[in-house]
XYZ file of C-alpha atoms in Angstrom:
766
model
C 82.183 -101.861 -85.996
C 83.680 -98.487 -85.095
C 81.240 -95.635 -84.697
C 81.494 -91.839 -84.584
C 79.032 -89.347 -83.158
C 79.278 -85.544 -82.925
C 77.785 -83.595 -80.002
C 77.404 -79.831 -80.675
C 78.352 -77.568 -77.759
C 76.616 -74.318 -76.874
C 75.762 -72.205 -73.846
C 76.490 -73.895 -70.503
C 77.710 -77.102 -72.193
C 80.432 -75.131 -73.990
C 81.541 -73.469 -70.750
C 81.649 -76.823 -68.945
C 83.892 -78.358 -71.611
C 86.105 -75.273 -71.591
C 86.662 -75.812 -67.884
C 87.269 -79.542 -67.805
C 87.840 -80.844 -71.330
C 90.969 -82.975 -70.665
C 89.590 -84.780 -67.565
C 86.305 -85.322 -69.411
C 88.134 -87.012 -72.287
C 89.854 -89.335 -69.804
C 86.546 -90.300 -68.179
C 84.937 -91.112 -71.537
C 87.855 -93.338 -72.473
C 87.893 -95.165 -69.123
C 84.120 -95.601 -68.760
C 83.192 -96.396 -72.349
C 86.383 -96.923 -74.354
C 85.482 -93.893 -76.480
C 88.099 -91.479 -77.782
C 86.785 -87.926 -77.461
C 88.048 -85.215 -79.819
C 87.112 -81.681 -78.781
C 86.953 -79.104 -81.600
C 86.267 -75.382 -81.644
C 86.777 -74.932 -77.889
C 89.254 -72.376 -76.567
C 90.414 -73.840 -73.254
C 92.381 -70.674 -72.463
C 89.166 -68.993 -71.382
C 89.188 -71.144 -68.267
C 91.356 -69.170 -65.828
C 92.588 -72.381 -64.199
C 93.815 -73.655 -67.553
C 95.184 -70.372 -68.845
C 98.738 -71.608 -68.442
C 98.241 -74.806 -70.335
C 98.870 -73.908 -73.942
C 100.709 -70.616 -74.323
C 102.450 -68.058 -72.136
C 100.158 -65.214 -71.193
C 102.862 -63.076 -69.589
C 106.330 -61.950 -70.479
C 108.767 -63.968 -68.301
C 110.373 -61.440 -65.980
C 113.140 -61.808 -63.426
C 112.359 -59.618 -60.409
C 115.187 -60.445 -58.042
C 118.439 -62.389 -57.774
C 120.825 -63.165 -54.923
C 123.736 -65.554 -54.468
C 123.946 -67.964 -51.532
C 126.867 -69.876 -50.084
C 128.480 -72.134 -52.665
C 127.414 -69.893 -55.537
C 123.773 -71.014 -55.635
C 121.653 -68.234 -57.134
C 118.103 -67.658 -55.911
C 115.868 -65.695 -58.267
C 112.263 -64.528 -58.248
C 110.319 -64.723 -61.502
C 106.925 -63.799 -62.772
C 106.457 -66.456 -65.446
C 104.380 -69.393 -66.656
C 105.696 -72.531 -64.953
C 104.685 -74.692 -67.934
C 107.202 -72.833 -70.109
C 110.096 -72.235 -67.719
C 113.477 -73.400 -69.021
C 114.847 -75.214 -65.976
C 116.086 -78.754 -65.408
C 113.060 -79.421 -63.203
C 109.809 -77.751 -62.225
C 107.947 -78.458 -59.006
C 104.292 -79.426 -59.041
C 102.185 -78.687 -55.971
C 100.629 -82.158 -55.889
C 98.127 -84.036 -53.748
C 99.011 -87.279 -52.003
C 97.640 -89.563 -54.731
C 99.165 -87.559 -57.597
C 95.833 -86.901 -59.296
C 96.480 -83.779 -61.356
C 92.916 -82.531 -61.783
C 93.033 -78.892 -60.742
C 95.085 -75.703 -60.590
C 98.799 -75.812 -61.393
C 98.854 -79.632 -61.339
C 96.264 -79.815 -64.113
C 98.040 -77.103 -66.129
C 101.359 -78.970 -65.973
C 99.722 -82.327 -66.700
C 97.797 -81.002 -69.693
C 100.767 -79.121 -71.138
C 103.040 -82.129 -70.597
C 100.659 -84.692 -72.068
C 99.164 -87.970 -70.754
C 102.571 -89.402 -69.824
C 102.615 -87.264 -66.662
C 99.401 -88.686 -65.210
C 100.310 -92.190 -66.400
C 103.682 -92.141 -64.620
C 102.036 -90.713 -61.511
C 99.420 -93.487 -61.480
C 102.127 -96.113 -61.914
C 104.145 -94.678 -59.031
C 101.194 -94.610 -56.617
C 100.175 -98.140 -57.669
C 103.678 -99.422 -56.937
C 104.660 -97.425 -53.840
C 101.397 -96.053 -52.453
C 100.387 -92.419 -51.847
C 102.930 -89.805 -50.841
C 102.829 -88.287 -47.381
C 102.638 -84.574 -46.689
C 106.181 -83.247 -46.903
C 107.329 -85.872 -49.422
C 108.493 -85.328 -53.002
C 109.162 -87.629 -55.957
C 110.964 -87.058 -59.268
C 109.157 -88.285 -62.396
C 109.221 -87.590 -66.126
C 108.193 -84.221 -67.589
C 106.375 -85.456 -70.698
C 106.519 -82.764 -73.372
C 107.285 -79.891 -71.006
C 110.523 -78.017 -71.793
C 112.135 -79.225 -68.548
C 113.805 -82.587 -67.883
C 111.877 -83.632 -64.777
C 108.865 -82.798 -62.641
C 109.265 -82.929 -58.879
C 105.816 -83.710 -57.458
C 105.745 -82.335 -53.902
C 102.953 -82.544 -51.321
C 102.674 -79.480 -49.124
C 100.413 -79.042 -46.088
C 96.728 -78.324 -46.657
C 94.933 -76.025 -44.216
C 91.311 -75.077 -43.690
C 89.929 -72.086 -45.564
C 90.409 -69.781 -42.565
C 93.266 -71.343 -40.569
C 94.077 -70.373 -37.003
C 97.541 -69.083 -36.098
C 98.226 -72.377 -34.339
C 97.280 -74.289 -37.517
C 99.766 -72.270 -39.570
C 102.451 -72.793 -36.939
C 101.994 -76.578 -37.082
C 101.934 -76.544 -40.886
C 105.171 -74.553 -41.061
C 107.234 -77.618 -40.191
C 105.571 -79.581 -42.983
C 106.185 -76.805 -45.501
C 109.845 -76.707 -44.443
C 109.966 -80.482 -44.847
C 108.608 -80.432 -48.401
C 111.070 -77.708 -49.500
C 113.938 -79.752 -48.016
C 112.602 -82.841 -49.839
C 112.649 -80.898 -53.118
C 116.211 -79.661 -52.602
C 117.328 -83.176 -51.627
C 115.924 -84.442 -54.942
C 117.795 -81.678 -56.787
C 121.041 -82.844 -55.186
C 120.400 -86.556 -55.698
C 119.475 -86.123 -59.370
C 122.338 -83.697 -60.109
C 119.934 -81.026 -61.396
C 121.363 -77.642 -62.337
C 118.190 -75.628 -61.837
C 114.728 -76.037 -60.341
C 111.611 -73.846 -60.529
C 109.529 -73.808 -57.328
C 106.052 -72.235 -57.002
C 104.482 -70.989 -53.764
C 103.588 -74.478 -52.547
C 100.495 -74.766 -50.306
C 99.271 -71.210 -50.996
C 96.092 -70.804 -53.018
C 93.942 -73.945 -52.966
C 95.788 -75.299 -49.905
C 95.030 -72.082 -47.959
C 98.498 -71.467 -46.495
C 98.636 -67.673 -45.888
C 100.738 -66.156 -48.663
C 103.114 -63.933 -46.617
C 103.971 -66.786 -44.227
C 104.294 -69.194 -47.153
C 106.816 -66.961 -48.954
C 108.824 -66.364 -45.766
C 109.006 -70.078 -44.925
C 110.056 -71.109 -48.445
C 112.823 -68.491 -48.741
C 114.087 -69.108 -45.192
C 114.236 -72.871 -45.775
C 116.158 -72.492 -49.042
C 118.671 -70.156 -47.367
C 119.235 -72.459 -44.369
C 119.559 -75.524 -46.601
C 122.557 -74.147 -48.482
C 124.091 -72.539 -45.404
C 124.293 -76.037 -43.914
C 125.306 -77.814 -47.131
C 128.347 -80.083 -46.855
C 130.779 -79.356 -49.657
C 131.620 -80.769 -52.123
C 127.980 -81.889 -52.330
C 126.262 -81.206 -55.658
C 124.992 -77.650 -55.764
C 122.583 -76.368 -58.406
C 123.310 -73.198 -60.296
C 119.920 -71.604 -59.656
C 116.756 -71.939 -57.575
C 113.959 -70.131 -59.398
C 110.932 -69.063 -57.348
C 108.323 -68.895 -60.109
C 104.701 -67.756 -59.982
C 102.412 -66.161 -62.549
C 100.227 -63.901 -60.386
C 101.425 -60.520 -59.190
C 100.493 -60.835 -55.470
C 102.518 -64.050 -55.074
C 105.497 -62.697 -57.012
C 105.449 -59.552 -54.867
C 105.460 -61.587 -51.653
C 108.306 -63.785 -52.881
C 110.331 -60.712 -53.784
C 109.577 -59.144 -50.407
C 110.675 -62.285 -48.544
C 113.904 -62.535 -50.556
C 114.830 -58.912 -49.938
C 114.281 -59.343 -46.205
C 116.002 -62.707 -45.795
C 118.676 -63.133 -48.479
C 122.023 -61.308 -48.625
C 123.251 -59.085 -51.442
C 120.014 -59.165 -53.397
C 119.456 -57.128 -56.527
C 116.711 -56.635 -59.050
C 118.830 -55.643 -62.012
C 118.568 -57.379 -65.346
C 115.611 -59.186 -66.903
C 116.092 -62.571 -68.510
C 113.582 -63.068 -71.298
C 112.581 -66.501 -72.483
C 109.742 -65.035 -74.551
C 108.223 -61.678 -75.394
C 104.637 -60.522 -75.152
C 102.504 -62.206 -77.860
C 101.182 -60.059 -80.706
C 97.550 -60.380 -81.795
C 97.191 -60.070 -85.578
C 93.506 -60.441 -86.371
C 92.712 -64.041 -85.486
C 96.380 -65.013 -85.289
C 98.262 -64.914 -82.005
C 101.998 -64.761 -82.732
C 104.380 -65.762 -79.935
C 108.172 -65.574 -79.860
C 109.964 -67.794 -77.365
C 113.192 -69.615 -76.703
C 113.101 -73.401 -76.831
C 113.960 -76.507 -78.785
C 111.689 -77.098 -81.761
C 111.625 -80.849 -81.114
C 110.202 -80.272 -77.621
C 107.267 -78.105 -78.704
C 103.649 -79.036 -78.135
C 101.598 -77.710 -81.029
C 99.267 -79.191 -83.622
C 101.997 -78.753 -86.255
C 105.786 -78.591 -85.977
C 107.608 -77.198 -89.024
C 110.905 -78.659 -90.197
C 113.230 -77.245 -92.838
C 114.988 -80.031 -94.711
C 117.049 -80.722 -97.816
C 115.616 -81.214 -101.294
C 116.938 -84.787 -101.073
C 114.583 -85.370 -98.108
C 117.486 -86.474 -95.942
C 116.581 -85.663 -92.338
C 120.172 -86.237 -91.282
C 121.138 -82.983 -93.012
C 120.649 -79.757 -91.048
C 120.547 -79.162 -87.301
C 116.749 -78.793 -87.099
C 116.080 -81.938 -89.145
C 118.583 -83.964 -87.130
C 117.037 -82.840 -83.825
C 113.517 -83.713 -85.007
C 114.639 -87.062 -86.440
C 116.383 -88.017 -83.205
C 113.278 -87.198 -81.180
C 110.699 -88.672 -83.594
C 112.542 -91.855 -84.548
C 113.651 -93.419 -87.831
C 110.106 -94.079 -89.104
C 109.758 -90.417 -90.006
C 112.738 -90.695 -92.380
C 111.151 -93.735 -94.025
C 107.836 -91.925 -94.499
C 109.240 -88.664 -95.907
C 111.025 -90.549 -98.697
C 107.643 -91.717 -100.067
C 105.282 -88.906 -98.998
C 103.753 -86.635 -101.691
C 104.722 -82.964 -101.864
C 102.104 -80.197 -101.902
C 103.506 -76.810 -102.797
C 106.563 -76.341 -100.620
C 105.362 -78.825 -97.971
C 105.621 -82.563 -97.308
C 103.507 -83.836 -94.412
C 104.419 -86.787 -92.189
C 103.159 -88.300 -88.971
C 104.719 -86.987 -85.738
C 105.735 -90.373 -84.309
C 107.346 -89.505 -80.933
C 107.000 -85.730 -81.323
C 104.281 -83.925 -79.356
C 102.222 -82.708 -82.296
C 99.627 -83.994 -84.739
C 101.601 -83.511 -87.967
C 105.077 -82.439 -89.115
C 105.357 -80.091 -92.107
C 108.693 -80.482 -93.887
C 109.441 -77.464 -96.053
C 112.268 -76.590 -98.442
C 114.205 -73.459 -99.178
C 117.396 -72.823 -101.218
C 120.308 -71.037 -99.622
C 120.424 -67.263 -99.963
C 123.325 -67.610 -102.429
C 121.770 -70.305 -104.655
C 118.819 -68.452 -106.176
C 117.966 -64.803 -106.616
C 114.374 -65.492 -105.553
C 115.359 -67.405 -102.407
C 113.626 -64.795 -100.228
C 110.380 -65.300 -102.150
C 110.685 -69.088 -101.768
C 111.204 -68.706 -98.013
C 108.092 -66.509 -97.866
C 106.065 -69.063 -99.844
C 107.338 -71.935 -97.679
C 106.124 -70.264 -94.495
C 102.877 -69.195 -96.166
C 102.152 -72.692 -97.490
C 102.682 -74.185 -94.026
C 100.207 -71.709 -92.531
C 97.504 -72.263 -95.139
C 97.877 -76.038 -95.073
C 97.557 -75.974 -91.272
C 94.351 -73.959 -91.666
C 93.065 -76.365 -94.322
C 93.589 -79.268 -91.899
C 91.783 -77.371 -89.103
C 94.873 -77.147 -86.935
C 94.921 -74.496 -84.228
C 98.622 -74.062 -83.536
C 101.883 -74.256 -85.473
C 105.511 -73.911 -84.353
C 108.260 -72.636 -86.661
C 112.009 -72.645 -86.106
C 114.031 -69.671 -87.380
C 114.160 -70.875 -90.988
C 117.194 -69.895 -93.014
C 119.458 -68.603 -90.241
C 121.733 -71.656 -90.302
C 123.375 -73.254 -93.309
C 121.014 -71.502 -95.757
C 122.862 -68.274 -95.103
C 120.002 -65.808 -94.599
C 120.825 -63.006 -92.207
C 118.946 -63.199 -88.953
C 117.231 -59.907 -89.721
C 116.140 -61.063 -93.219
C 114.765 -64.355 -91.885
C 112.828 -62.542 -89.161
C 111.396 -60.025 -91.637
C 110.360 -62.617 -94.245
C 108.764 -65.027 -91.771
C 106.966 -62.202 -89.941
C 105.629 -60.803 -93.224
C 104.274 -64.233 -94.205
C 102.426 -64.503 -90.884
C 101.051 -60.959 -91.173
C 99.801 -61.633 -94.713
C 98.152 -64.866 -93.549
C 96.544 -63.086 -90.574
C 94.832 -60.536 -92.816
C 93.095 -63.263 -94.821
C 92.098 -65.960 -92.343
C 88.972 -66.071 -90.196
C 89.868 -69.125 -88.093
C 91.915 -68.705 -84.934
C 95.525 -69.821 -85.078
C 98.419 -69.759 -82.611
C 101.745 -69.270 -84.392
C 104.993 -69.801 -82.471
C 108.461 -68.696 -83.535
C 110.803 -70.936 -81.539
C 114.407 -69.777 -81.209
C 117.160 -72.073 -79.940
C 117.799 -71.109 -76.257
C 121.399 -69.935 -76.673
C 120.883 -68.069 -79.981
C 120.630 -64.563 -78.540
C 121.267 -62.707 -81.835
C 118.436 -64.493 -83.636
C 116.099 -63.944 -80.691
C 116.912 -60.225 -80.743
C 116.282 -59.976 -84.516
C 112.875 -61.656 -84.185
C 112.077 -59.564 -81.102
C 112.596 -56.397 -83.154
C 110.186 -57.703 -85.784
C 107.622 -58.492 -83.073
C 107.787 -54.850 -82.023
C 107.262 -53.731 -85.611
C 104.311 -56.087 -86.039
C 102.758 -54.827 -82.818
C 102.776 -51.288 -84.191
C 101.231 -52.429 -87.491
C 98.560 -54.444 -85.692
C 97.431 -51.341 -83.816
C 97.080 -49.395 -87.072
C 93.464 -48.999 -88.296
C 94.488 -50.370 -91.703
C 95.429 -53.755 -90.294
C 92.124 -55.612 -90.188
C 90.899 -59.061 -91.000
C 89.555 -59.349 -94.522
C 85.840 -58.524 -94.439
C 83.322 -61.020 -95.719
C 85.814 -63.900 -95.577
C 84.636 -67.163 -97.026
C 86.369 -70.321 -98.214
C 85.976 -69.259 -101.833
C 87.864 -66.037 -101.145
C 91.068 -67.954 -100.478
C 90.634 -71.121 -102.530
C 93.233 -69.871 -104.980
C 95.949 -70.211 -102.347
C 98.043 -73.308 -102.950
C 97.244 -76.137 -100.566
C 94.067 -74.625 -99.100
C 90.751 -76.203 -99.932
C 88.389 -74.022 -98.004
C 86.430 -74.753 -94.883
C 84.663 -72.867 -92.141
C 85.396 -72.109 -88.544
C 85.119 -75.422 -86.636
C 81.832 -75.689 -84.773
C 82.342 -76.281 -81.042
C 81.665 -79.980 -80.592
C 82.817 -83.234 -79.050
C 83.389 -86.085 -81.505
C 82.990 -89.497 -79.888
C 84.782 -92.383 -81.566
C 83.764 -95.711 -80.066
C 84.277 -99.406 -80.879
C 80.578 -99.854 -81.701
C 77.412 -97.844 -82.299
C 75.933 -99.037 -78.994
C 78.962 -97.981 -76.951
C 79.132 -94.582 -78.641
C 75.444 -93.901 -78.057
C 75.784 -95.028 -74.431
C 78.608 -92.529 -73.943
C 76.504 -89.867 -75.680
C 73.538 -90.549 -73.409
C 75.676 -90.264 -70.283
C 77.491 -87.161 -71.493
C 74.355 -85.377 -72.691
C 72.635 -85.993 -69.353
C 75.399 -83.881 -67.787
C 76.200 -81.237 -70.401
C 72.612 -80.314 -71.123
C 71.430 -80.392 -67.531
C 69.646 -77.154 -66.682
C 68.799 -77.623 -63.010
C 69.114 -79.894 -60.029
C 71.986 -81.868 -58.520
C 74.274 -84.418 -60.135
C 73.703 -87.872 -58.632
C 76.344 -90.546 -59.187
C 75.601 -94.195 -58.371
C 78.760 -96.272 -58.137
C 79.688 -98.761 -55.424
C 83.360 -97.946 -55.896
C 82.568 -94.844 -53.814
C 82.944 -97.253 -50.891
C 86.641 -97.539 -51.826
C 87.231 -93.849 -51.163
C 89.885 -93.457 -48.492
C 91.374 -90.541 -46.628
C 93.067 -89.149 -49.728
C 89.892 -89.229 -51.811
C 87.860 -87.568 -49.092
C 90.520 -84.878 -48.851
C 90.120 -84.319 -52.592
C 86.350 -84.092 -52.178
C 86.745 -81.505 -49.445
C 88.880 -79.396 -51.784
C 86.134 -79.468 -54.421
C 83.615 -77.974 -52.000
C 83.655 -74.233 -52.644
C 81.437 -71.458 -53.919
C 78.226 -72.811 -52.391
C 78.774 -76.394 -53.554
C 77.984 -79.392 -51.371
C 78.895 -83.065 -51.793
C 76.993 -85.736 -49.865
C 77.641 -89.474 -49.905
C 74.835 -91.958 -49.279
C 74.361 -95.709 -49.015
C 70.873 -97.113 -49.565
C 69.805 -100.733 -50.142
C 73.352 -101.848 -50.805
C 73.996 -99.104 -53.374
C 76.514 -96.319 -52.808
C 76.015 -92.912 -54.295
C 77.079 -89.312 -54.157
C 75.113 -86.082 -54.697
C 76.680 -82.828 -55.878
C 74.490 -79.770 -55.279
C 74.905 -76.034 -55.701
C 73.434 -72.851 -57.107
C 75.552 -72.854 -60.279
C 74.640 -75.680 -62.654
C 78.013 -75.350 -64.406
C 79.912 -75.664 -61.119
C 77.807 -78.688 -60.139
C 78.463 -80.494 -63.427
C 82.189 -79.651 -63.488
C 82.523 -80.956 -59.923
C 80.525 -84.066 -60.839
C 82.927 -84.752 -63.698
C 85.887 -84.346 -61.357
C 84.315 -86.930 -59.056
C 83.823 -89.242 -62.046
C 87.542 -88.833 -62.818
C 88.345 -89.864 -59.238
C 86.130 -92.946 -59.585
C 87.806 -93.888 -62.857
C 91.157 -93.737 -61.095
C 89.849 -95.886 -58.218
C 88.474 -98.451 -60.679
C 91.750 -98.604 -62.613
C 93.661 -99.146 -59.378
C 91.180 -101.843 -58.325
C 91.587 -103.611 -61.680
C 95.379 -103.292 -61.493
C 95.477 -104.830 -57.993
C 93.080 -107.614 -58.946
C 95.088 -108.387 -62.071
C 98.248 -108.562 -59.953
C 96.602 -111.024 -57.592
C 95.441 -113.158 -60.501
C 98.880 -113.168 -62.102
C 100.463 -114.129 -58.796
C 97.951 -116.911 -58.210
C 98.566 -118.369 -61.660
C 102.310 -117.590 -61.675
C 102.096 -116.017 -65.114
C 103.353 -112.748 -66.599
C 100.337 -111.608 -68.590
C 96.578 -111.766 -68.515
C 95.253 -112.068 -72.079
C 91.529 -111.751 -72.647
C 89.327 -111.070 -75.649
C 85.742 -110.238 -76.596
C 84.752 -111.720 -79.951
C 81.475 -110.656 -81.569
C 79.300 -113.656 -82.402
C 77.894 -113.825 -85.931
C 74.164 -113.061 -85.766
C 73.439 -115.962 -88.127
C 75.162 -118.502 -85.878
C 73.360 -121.011 -83.626
C 74.976 -119.321 -80.601
C 73.180 -116.080 -81.433
C 69.874 -117.649 -82.473
C 69.599 -119.682 -79.281
C 69.734 -116.569 -77.133
C 67.551 -114.492 -79.450
C 64.277 -116.271 -78.718
C 64.784 -116.272 -74.946
C 65.277 -112.515 -74.784
C 62.563 -111.772 -77.353
C 59.965 -113.445 -75.110
C 60.766 -110.823 -72.485
C 60.409 -107.816 -74.790
C 64.120 -107.438 -75.512
C 65.812 -107.197 -78.890
C 69.372 -108.560 -78.998
C 71.690 -106.234 -80.905
C 75.007 -107.931 -80.298
C 76.520 -110.948 -78.532
C 80.199 -110.927 -77.544
C 81.944 -114.111 -76.482
C 84.381 -113.624 -73.584
C 87.627 -115.586 -73.746
C 89.848 -115.306 -70.673
C 92.116 -118.289 -70.029
C 93.223 -117.051 -66.594
C 89.641 -116.683 -65.349
C 88.866 -120.174 -66.681
C 91.763 -121.683 -64.716
C 90.797 -119.839 -61.535
C 87.200 -120.995 -62.021
C 88.369 -124.612 -62.318
C 90.532 -124.228 -59.192
C 87.528 -122.845 -57.296
C 85.395 -125.751 -58.448
C 87.986 -128.201 -57.110
C 88.365 -126.222 -53.871
C 84.591 -126.223 -53.214
C 84.322 -129.925 -54.137
C 81.336 -129.076 -56.307
C 79.650 -132.248 -57.496
C 76.960 -130.430 -59.476
C 77.511 -128.769 -62.835
C 77.786 -124.982 -62.961
C 74.508 -123.153 -63.537
C 74.182 -120.927 -66.603
C 72.925 -117.640 -65.166
C 72.657 -113.914 -65.965
C 73.680 -110.624 -64.410
C 72.555 -107.218 -65.681
C 75.479 -104.815 -65.608
C 76.122 -101.113 -66.392
C 77.810 -100.450 -69.726
C 81.002 -99.108 -68.191
C 81.707 -102.355 -66.307
C 81.494 -104.690 -69.321
C 85.204 -104.397 -70.011
C 86.149 -104.934 -66.358
C 84.125 -108.125 -66.057
C 85.816 -109.464 -69.202
C 89.215 -108.567 -67.770
C 89.102 -109.467 -64.071
C 85.811 -111.290 -63.612
C 82.869 -110.590 -61.298
C 82.840 -108.320 -58.258
C 79.989 -107.138 -56.055
C 80.716 -103.480 -56.873
C 79.616 -103.808 -60.507
C 75.950 -104.676 -60.249
C 74.348 -104.434 -56.790
C 70.678 -105.438 -57.009
C 67.921 -102.908 -56.436
C 67.090 -104.708 -53.194
C 69.865 -106.842 -51.605
C 67.404 -109.171 -49.864
C 69.697 -112.197 -49.706
C 73.105 -110.822 -48.710
C 75.918 -108.495 -49.822
C 77.423 -110.804 -52.452
C 77.366 -111.139 -56.245
C 73.863 -111.721 -57.609
C 72.814 -113.882 -60.559
C 69.418 -114.731 -62.058
C 68.630 -117.898 -63.963
C 66.049 -116.288 -66.275
C 65.821 -113.048 -68.240
C 62.510 -112.173 -66.578
C 64.017 -112.590 -63.116
C 67.066 -110.517 -64.065
C 64.734 -107.663 -65.025
C 63.177 -107.900 -61.561
C 66.484 -108.031 -59.657
C 67.928 -105.123 -61.657
C 64.880 -103.044 -62.524
C 64.689 -100.932 -65.673
C 63.798 -97.326 -64.675
C 60.153 -96.475 -65.258
C 61.157 -93.316 -67.081
C 63.059 -95.530 -69.537
C 66.279 -93.530 -69.544
C 68.419 -96.502 -70.579
C 68.536 -97.116 -74.303
C 70.606 -100.296 -74.042
C 70.670 -103.095 -71.487
C 73.736 -105.269 -70.915
C 73.612 -108.842 -69.619
C 76.564 -111.036 -68.748
C 75.904 -114.740 -69.161
C 78.049 -116.811 -66.827
C 78.710 -120.270 -65.505
C 78.099 -120.077 -61.760
C 79.282 -122.544 -59.099
C 76.336 -122.507 -56.708
C 77.215 -125.858 -55.103
C 75.580 -126.386 -51.736
C 73.228 -123.493 -51.129
C 71.264 -122.088 -48.172
C 68.467 -119.511 -48.111
C 69.901 -115.984 -48.099
C 68.993 -113.153 -45.751
C 69.697 -109.424 -45.865
C 73.079 -108.379 -44.486
C 74.994 -111.628 -45.082
C 78.616 -110.993 -46.047
C 79.478 -114.716 -46.206
C 77.377 -117.862 -46.630
C 76.099 -119.365 -43.338
C 77.866 -122.279 -41.655
C 77.009 -125.698 -43.049
C 76.943 -127.296 -39.607
C 78.467 -126.709 -36.198
C 81.890 -125.847 -37.609
C 81.810 -122.104 -38.434
C 84.669 -122.526 -40.892
C 82.708 -124.940 -43.052
C 80.183 -122.867 -44.979
C 77.654 -123.291 -47.744
C 78.977 -122.488 -51.216
C 76.260 -119.918 -51.947
C 72.874 -118.615 -50.858
C 69.644 -118.415 -52.812
C 66.616 -116.199 -53.141
C 64.339 -118.890 -54.467
C 64.958 -121.144 -57.457
C 65.873 -118.300 -59.841
C 68.328 -116.186 -57.779
C 71.758 -117.225 -56.523
C 74.306 -115.163 -54.597
C 77.992 -116.075 -54.405
C 80.646 -114.348 -52.323
C 83.728 -115.042 -54.434
C 84.122 -113.672 -57.939
C 86.004 -116.799 -58.997
C 82.801 -118.842 -58.532
C 81.449 -117.301 -61.721
C 82.986 -117.350 -65.185
C 81.796 -114.738 -67.736
C 81.073 -116.386 -71.077
C 78.977 -113.920 -73.095
C 78.073 -110.225 -72.964
C 74.673 -109.598 -74.552
C 73.650 -106.099 -75.659
C 69.897 -105.511 -75.905
C 67.334 -102.777 -76.257
C 63.677 -102.689 -75.285
C 61.111 -103.627 -77.916
């Protein structure tokens, strides 16, 4: 049965979630199958994530020059997540894990598709090499593609010789990017200062190398090869922009700094409302709510905005709007393929149809705002309503919509981001709204423009569509498949978020799967007095994160957990591929079915566990046809004449799904003391299982998880510490025992296919 649990955030826990909310959500889903919803947290306060949700600077062109073939090179100070170019370049690591800096900002702004496509690429083709680039999808970013490019990484204080060697690699990655632009027929590409910042390439040398490489590339281009219209050198911090401009002026011919191309204007703060004007396509926006203006007949094929949204969302939205109830001037539907949580469809007559059309337009915008607040949404994107077929002048539309937002801002205590999104080529409409932004900015600075004092839900209940509510309390809501899973996730999460001293210690044998790329990632996490130490004791791998700042330690620990989740997913993907290949099948179906607690299956296990002080809460039956067939093949291969033994393994909560999916592996549940070898351990009795996998004396674990399995022990020899395979059966070293034992109640096998999971039993002490 599904379960929900809310975890309030305050103090250090709130700051930790602000800094790493998206990766944390991914870890909770991978480890526990819990969906985490984070409310009341303003991620913009994390400087590394400041780019993720709204532009914080006015896009500004600083320089432009034209190269051979008409290719323009320009320098911009802008937010790369909002640049209108065919492609943007991500400064990526070799394994395309986007968990920091610009990579995380782009991945978060573009949605989960970006990381998913990156994972799929690395799984299929392996990691990229330094100097390589790959073109993948852009998710919900306003560009068409992302070019993930791996630049050289230097030490914190590189020697001159180090920079000289890295220069060739930086040249190589810029050439790789420009090759991808040509191959994919892209008209424009936005490139940041790759390898500067976290990769420690000195900024002046970085700028010079990038600009020089771009210039040489097009000087040597063979016409009529495809040439882009513009190469945009885009960064959001002033020192980098200044260096890029300096390098261009020194290296490029006929440069000039005249003319600024605006894709947005500076946001205006109106009380708790942040109003942003920008160019873009409404169907590409990423906000909690996207507003559509449609016909009274609810036909989404009428009107340019409706048609664009319908094409992006899919036909299901048209089916839903025909039946959906109307509240005020708003009909709400699901987003389907749009990048929002809800779509508000509003109505307005043309300026010529009714004398009060301006009032209706005002009420339509106002109703959308108040309904968004009532539903606890934090952002809403409007198109320029009325400027098309409805016949409002651009100035009138801008004035009416701006007035509605200003009125809303003076009466709302919850924070809201409001976006006016103008079609990219509609310069007249953009100018009209820009003038209104200037007027609003003046009003906002006036002492009379203040948020209504003493605001409460009752003060605005009279507004149509708003039912009151308070400012959302900062919290994480965990939604899990069962109460036990949700509480397990809560226990793990709380042990990190409410940690007030000491290191973070992670036990996970998948740490042994860390390769060169993962260790490079770990080295990049070590900063500001942090240290990361790996250890291996008694067959168990672990990692300790230490430092003076508890917040830094926990954030780094969560980043390591994200790396481990990625490793585990890759391990499962590879193992699944091997299983599919072995069975020559196209899919690997498996299922966990909860056993009725009144059934004989449940009752039989109940008494056994109760004798050992354990209360069974749930029994899940594992059904995996592929594992059953592989188990039967292994039985035939080993020529086992004895029946499989029914045995137990105690396993951490976050490996229950993996064992159901791909069977047993030694990484899941290493014993406290591997006295009989480095294989996969099983115990024949509950009491023995509690000895092999000891419950901590401090009793930190609320739930215990046992996997019951059929185990092919076959011919067995006594085990000894350090064995990685069973000993030879006789003089032939290739003929080995099937397993080893640690007495009558412990068996160790060295192939996961020798054990078939049949039940997962969830218990608690007492």
